Amino acid sequence: KNEDDQSKSMQELAFFYGTLGDTVLSIYKGVTGGIDWGEVLQPLRSQVSNAITPFFMLYIAFVVLCMLNVVTGVFVESALATAKRDKATYMVSSVKSVFDHFDLNKDGSL
């Protein structure tokens, strides 16, 4: 049974990390939720070293936090732009209402 586990682990290592493209795709899937990052890490732990675990976890945490930061930045920028437009619209409306109030004969002049 141990030999079967070893063979399965080697197959997983080749599947996830056989080529540079496989490695990039596996790590991308692990970060974006296409595959559980524990599944991507397991072949490395069993065939390479358990010492790789903290580095892999830090990488996943760093990338996820960077993605969250970028997404948050996009939403905040959009909200600020909308607030700026709303403020400008409010100011124009307020100034117009003041001028309308003092335009006693409604001819468009003060």
Coordinates of C-alpha atoms in Angstrom, one line a residue:
K1 CA 0.0 0.0 0.0
N2 CA 2.9 2.4 0.8
E3 CA 4.2 1.8 -2.7
D4 CA 0.8 2.7 -4.2
D5 CA 0.7 5.9 -2.2
Q6 CA 4.2 6.8 -3.3
S7 CA 3.2 6.1 -6.9
K8 CA 0.0 8.2 -6.6
S9 CA 2.0 11.0 -5.0
M10 CA 4.6 11.0 -7.8
Q11 CA 1.8 11.1 -10.4
E12 CA 0.2 14.1 -8.6
L13 CA 3.6 15.8 -8.5
A14 CA 4.0 15.3 -12.3
F15 CA 0.4 16.4 -12.9
F16 CA 0.6 19.6 -11.0
Y17 CA 4.3 20.5 -11.5
G18 CA 5.5 18.5 -14.5
T19 CA 6.2 21.5 -16.7
L20 CA 6.4 25.2 -16.1
G21 CA 3.0 25.7 -17.6
D22 CA 1.5 23.0 -15.3
T23 CA 3.1 24.7 -12.3
V24 CA 1.8 28.2 -13.3
L25 CA -1.7 26.7 -13.9
S26 CA -1.8 24.8 -10.7
I27 CA -0.7 27.8 -8.6
Y28 CA -3.2 30.0 -10.4
K29 CA -6.0 27.5 -9.7
G30 CA -4.9 27.3 -6.1
V31 CA -5.1 31.1 -5.7
T32 CA -8.3 31.7 -7.6
G33 CA -10.3 28.8 -6.1
G34 CA -10.2 26.6 -9.2
I35 CA -8.7 23.8 -7.0
D36 CA -8.1 23.7 -3.3
W37 CA -4.6 24.9 -2.5
G38 CA -4.1 22.0 -0.1
E39 CA -4.4 19.6 -3.1
V40 CA -1.8 21.6 -4.9
L41 CA 0.5 21.6 -1.9
Q42 CA 0.2 17.9 -0.9
P43 CA 2.5 16.5 -3.6
L44 CA 5.1 19.0 -2.7
R45 CA 4.9 18.1 1.0
S46 CA 5.1 14.4 0.3
Q47 CA 7.7 14.3 -2.4
V48 CA 9.8 17.4 -1.8
S49 CA 9.7 18.6 1.8
N50 CA 7.3 19.6 4.6
A51 CA 9.4 22.8 4.9
I52 CA 7.8 24.2 1.8
T53 CA 4.4 24.5 3.5
P54 CA 4.9 27.9 5.3
F55 CA 6.4 29.4 2.1
F56 CA 3.5 28.2 0.0
M57 CA 1.0 29.4 2.6
L58 CA 2.7 32.9 2.7
Y59 CA 2.6 33.0 -1.1
I60 CA -1.2 32.1 -1.2
A61 CA -1.9 34.7 1.5
F62 CA 0.1 37.4 -0.2
V63 CA -1.5 36.9 -3.6
V64 CA -5.0 36.7 -2.2
L65 CA -4.5 39.9 -0.1
C66 CA -3.0 41.6 -3.2
M67 CA -6.1 40.6 -5.3
L68 CA -8.4 41.8 -2.5
N69 CA -6.5 45.1 -2.4
V70 CA -6.8 45.7 -6.1
V71 CA -10.6 44.8 -6.1
T72 CA -11.2 47.1 -3.2
G73 CA -9.2 49.9 -4.9
V74 CA -11.4 49.6 -8.0
F75 CA -14.6 49.8 -6.0
V76 CA -13.3 52.7 -3.8
E77 CA -12.2 54.6 -6.9
S78 CA -15.6 54.1 -8.6
A79 CA -17.4 55.3 -5.4
L80 CA -15.2 58.4 -5.2
A81 CA -15.9 59.3 -8.8
T82 CA -19.6 58.9 -8.3
A83 CA -19.5 61.0 -5.1
K84 CA -17.6 63.7 -7.0
R85 CA -20.2 63.8 -9.8
D86 CA -23.0 63.8 -7.2
K87 CA -21.4 66.7 -5.4
A88 CA -21.0 68.7 -8.6
T89 CA -24.6 68.1 -9.5
Y90 CA -25.8 69.1 -6.0
M91 CA -23.7 72.3 -6.2
V92 CA -25.1 73.3 -9.6
S93 CA -28.7 72.6 -8.4
S94 CA -28.2 74.6 -5.2
V95 CA -26.7 77.6 -7.1
K96 CA -29.5 77.4 -9.6
S97 CA -32.2 77.4 -6.9
V98 CA -30.6 80.4 -5.2
F99 CA -30.6 82.4 -8.5
D100 CA -34.2 81.3 -9.2
H101 CA -35.2 82.5 -5.7
F102 CA -33.7 86.0 -6.4
D103 CA -35.0 86.3 -10.0
L104 CA -38.2 88.0 -8.9
N105 CA -39.7 88.6 -12.4
K106 CA -38.5 85.2 -13.8
D107 CA -36.8 86.7 -16.8
G108 CA -33.4 84.9 -16.2
S109 CA -31.6 87.9 -14.8
L110 CA -31.1 89.5 -11.4

